[in-house]
CSV table of C-alpha atoms in Angstrom, one decimal:
chain,number,residue,atom,x,y,z
A,1,UNK,CA,-1.0,-22.0,-18.3
A,2,UNK,CA,-2.0,-18.6,-16.8
A,3,UNK,CA,-0.9,-15.5,-18.7
A,4,UNK,CA,1.3,-12.9,-17.1
A,5,UNK,CA,-1.7,-10.6,-16.6
A,6,UNK,CA,-3.6,-13.4,-14.8
A,7,UNK,CA,-0.6,-14.1,-12.6
A,8,UNK,CA,-0.3,-10.4,-11.7
A,9,UNK,CA,-4.0,-10.3,-10.9
A,10,UNK,CA,-3.4,-13.1,-8.5
A,11,UNK,CA,-0.6,-11.2,-6.9
A,12,UNK,CA,-2.8,-8.1,-6.7
A,13,UNK,CA,-5.6,-10.2,-5.1
A,14,UNK,CA,-3.2,-11.5,-2.5
A,15,UNK,CA,-1.9,-8.0,-1.8
A,16,UNK,CA,-5.4,-6.7,-1.1
A,17,UNK,CA,-6.5,-9.8,0.9
A,18,UNK,CA,-3.3,-9.6,3.1
A,19,UNK,CA,-3.5,-5.8,3.4
A,20,UNK,CA,-7.0,-5.9,5.1
A,21,UNK,CA,-5.7,-7.5,8.4
A,22,UNK,CA,-2.4,-5.6,8.2
A,23,UNK,CA,-4.3,-2.3,8.1
A,24,UNK,CA,-6.7,-3.2,10.9
A,25,UNK,CA,-4.1,-4.9,13.2
A,26,UNK,CA,-0.9,-2.9,12.5
A,27,UNK,CA,-1.3,0.3,10.5
A,28,UNK,CA,-4.0,2.0,12.4
A,29,UNK,CA,-2.5,1.5,15.8
A,30,UNK,CA,-0.6,4.9,15.9
A,31,UNK,CA,-4.0,6.5,15.4
A,32,UNK,CA,-5.6,4.9,18.5
A,33,UNK,CA,-5.2,5.6,22.2
A,34,UNK,CA,-3.1,2.8,23.8
A,35,UNK,CA,-5.9,2.1,26.3
A,36,UNK,CA,-8.1,0.5,23.7
A,37,UNK,CA,-5.3,-1.5,21.9
A,38,UNK,CA,-5.2,-5.2,22.8
A,39,UNK,CA,-2.0,-6.3,24.4
A,40,UNK,CA,-0.9,-8.7,21.6
A,41,UNK,CA,-1.1,-5.8,19.1
A,42,UNK,CA,0.8,-3.5,21.4
A,43,UNK,CA,3.5,-6.2,21.6
A,44,UNK,CA,3.6,-6.4,17.8
A,45,UNK,CA,3.9,-2.7,17.6
A,46,UNK,CA,6.7,-2.7,20.1
A,47,UNK,CA,8.5,-5.3,18.0
A,48,UNK,CA,8.2,-3.2,14.9
A,49,UNK,CA,9.3,0.0,16.6
A,50,UNK,CA,12.0,-1.4,18.9
A,51,UNK,CA,13.4,-4.4,17.2
A,52,UNK,CA,13.1,-3.4,13.5
A,53,UNK,CA,13.3,0.3,14.3
A,54,UNK,CA,10.2,1.5,12.4
A,55,UNK,CA,10.0,5.2,13.3
A,56,UNK,CA,6.5,5.7,11.8
A,57,UNK,CA,4.6,3.1,13.8
A,58,UNK,CA,5.4,4.6,17.2
A,59,UNK,CA,2.4,5.0,19.4
A,60,UNK,CA,3.1,8.4,21.0
A,61,UNK,CA,0.7,11.3,20.8
A,62,UNK,CA,3.5,13.8,21.6
A,63,UNK,CA,5.3,13.1,18.3
A,64,UNK,CA,4.1,16.1,16.2
A,65,UNK,CA,6.8,15.4,13.6
A,66,UNK,CA,4.7,12.4,12.5
A,67,UNK,CA,1.5,14.2,11.8
A,68,UNK,CA,2.1,13.9,8.0
A,69,UNK,CA,2.5,10.1,8.3
A,70,UNK,CA,-0.5,9.8,10.6
A,71,UNK,CA,-2.6,11.6,8.0
A,72,UNK,CA,-1.6,8.9,5.5
A,73,UNK,CA,-2.6,6.3,8.0
A,74,UNK,CA,-6.0,8.0,8.4
A,75,UNK,CA,-6.4,8.0,4.6
A,76,UNK,CA,-5.5,4.3,4.6
A,77,UNK,CA,-8.2,3.6,7.3
A,78,UNK,CA,-11.0,5.6,5.8
A,79,UNK,CA,-10.3,5.6,2.1
A,80,UNK,CA,-8.1,2.6,1.3
A,81,UNK,CA,-9.5,0.0,3.7
A,82,UNK,CA,-13.1,0.1,2.2
A,83,UNK,CA,-11.5,0.0,-1.3
A,84,UNK,CA,-9.5,-3.1,-0.4
A,85,UNK,CA,-12.8,-5.1,-0.1
A,86,UNK,CA,-14.0,-3.7,-3.5
A,87,UNK,CA,-10.6,-4.5,-5.1
A,88,UNK,CA,-10.8,-8.1,-3.8
A,89,UNK,CA,-14.3,-8.4,-5.3
A,90,UNK,CA,-13.2,-6.9,-8.6
A,91,UNK,CA,-10.1,-9.1,-8.9
A,92,UNK,CA,-12.0,-12.2,-7.7
A,93,UNK,CA,-14.7,-11.8,-10.3
A,94,UNK,CA,-12.4,-10.6,-13.0
A,95,UNK,CA,-14.4,-7.3,-13.4
A,96,UNK,CA,-13.3,-5.3,-16.4
A,97,UNK,CA,-13.7,-2.2,-14.2
A,98,UNK,CA,-10.7,-3.2,-12.1
A,99,UNK,CA,-8.1,-1.6,-14.3
A,100,UNK,CA,-9.3,2.0,-13.8
A,101,UNK,CA,-9.7,1.5,-10.1
A,102,UNK,CA,-6.3,-0.3,-9.7
A,103,UNK,CA,-4.7,2.5,-11.8
A,104,UNK,CA,-6.0,5.2,-9.4
A,105,UNK,CA,-5.1,3.2,-6.3
A,106,UNK,CA,-1.6,2.4,-7.6
A,107,UNK,CA,-0.8,6.0,-8.5
A,108,UNK,CA,-2.1,7.2,-5.1
A,109,UNK,CA,-0.1,4.6,-3.1
A,110,UNK,CA,3.0,5.0,-5.1
A,111,UNK,CA,3.2,8.7,-4.5
A,112,UNK,CA,2.6,8.3,-0.8
A,113,UNK,CA,5.1,5.4,-0.4
A,114,UNK,CA,7.9,7.3,-2.2
A,115,UNK,CA,8.5,9.8,0.6
A,116,UNK,CA,7.9,7.2,3.3
A,117,UNK,CA,10.7,5.0,1.8
A,118,UNK,CA,12.9,8.1,1.3
A,119,UNK,CA,12.6,9.0,4.9
A,120,UNK,CA,13.3,5.4,6.0
A,121,UNK,CA,16.3,5.1,3.8
A,122,UNK,CA,17.9,8.6,3.9
A,123,UNK,CA,16.1,10.6,6.7
A,124,UNK,CA,17.7,9.2,9.8
A,125,UNK,CA,21.4,9.2,9.7
A,126,UNK,CA,21.6,7.2,13.0
A,127,UNK,CA,19.9,4.2,11.5
A,128,UNK,CA,22.2,1.2,10.7
A,129,UNK,CA,22.4,-0.3,7.3
A,130,UNK,CA,20.8,-3.5,8.6
A,131,UNK,CA,17.9,-1.5,10.0
A,132,UNK,CA,17.5,0.4,6.7
A,133,UNK,CA,17.5,-2.9,4.8
A,134,UNK,CA,14.9,-4.5,7.1
A,135,UNK,CA,12.6,-1.5,6.9
A,136,UNK,CA,13.1,-1.3,3.2
A,137,UNK,CA,12.2,-5.0,2.8
A,138,UNK,CA,9.1,-4.4,4.9
A,139,UNK,CA,7.9,-1.3,3.1
A,140,UNK,CA,9.2,-1.8,-0.5
A,141,UNK,CA,6.4,-4.3,-1.6
A,142,UNK,CA,3.9,-1.5,-0.8
A,143,UNK,CA,5.6,0.6,-3.5
A,144,UNK,CA,6.5,-2.1,-6.1
A,145,UNK,CA,3.1,-3.9,-6.2
A,146,UNK,CA,1.1,-0.6,-6.7
A,147,UNK,CA,3.6,0.4,-9.4
A,148,UNK,CA,3.0,-2.9,-11.1
A,149,UNK,CA,-0.8,-2.1,-10.8
A,150,UNK,CA,-0.1,1.2,-12.5
A,151,UNK,CA,1.9,-0.4,-15.4
A,152,UNK,CA,-0.7,-3.1,-16.0
A,153,UNK,CA,-3.7,-1.0,-15.6
A,154,UNK,CA,-2.5,1.9,-17.6
A,155,UNK,CA,-1.7,-0.4,-20.5
A,156,UNK,CA,-5.1,-2.1,-20.2
A,157,UNK,CA,-7.0,1.2,-19.8
A,158,UNK,CA,-5.2,2.6,-22.9
A,159,UNK,CA,-6.1,-0.5,-24.9
A,160,UNK,CA,-9.7,-0.3,-23.8
A,161,UNK,CA,-9.9,3.3,-24.8
A,162,UNK,CA,-8.4,2.6,-28.2
A,163,UNK,CA,-5.0,4.3,-27.6
A,164,UNK,CA,-2.8,1.6,-29.2
A,165,UNK,CA,0.3,2.0,-31.3
A,166,UNK,CA,-1.6,1.3,-34.5
A,167,UNK,CA,-4.2,4.0,-33.7
A,168,UNK,CA,-1.5,6.6,-33.1
A,169,UNK,CA,0.2,5.9,-36.4
A,170,UNK,CA,-3.1,6.6,-38.3
A,171,UNK,CA,-3.8,9.9,-36.4
């Protein structure tokens, strides 16, 4: 039977594998001119922004209030997307180096997702409770899974560096 850590590694692997097409087909759209976006992806974007009410994924260059969020999307495209492939490889092969990298990724994403979720839940007073719950359900895994990466990887990195409870008692 797989251990909890092995099960979490499987969850993390699924997270990164699924995040690659999501980043390419959904998350980068607000960064692109509409003329080069295929119609099916524009329809998906319209569904997210109109039906679910996602205020961040709006494709509108005149929205200067979203510059902070678009900078996060640019970081996702140029920093995180290449890392996703490396993370898949590390998790697939069981590399012992994965914990340090997952720790750094998890801290980075958790600190960027906290204000995003805060804005979605509390920033727009005209959003209905149902819209808030739908958006929260859509975005929350991108906070919770990286937080789990932080917890698991911090523990594993501490163990690998010899920072255990027994060691602290002797010091």
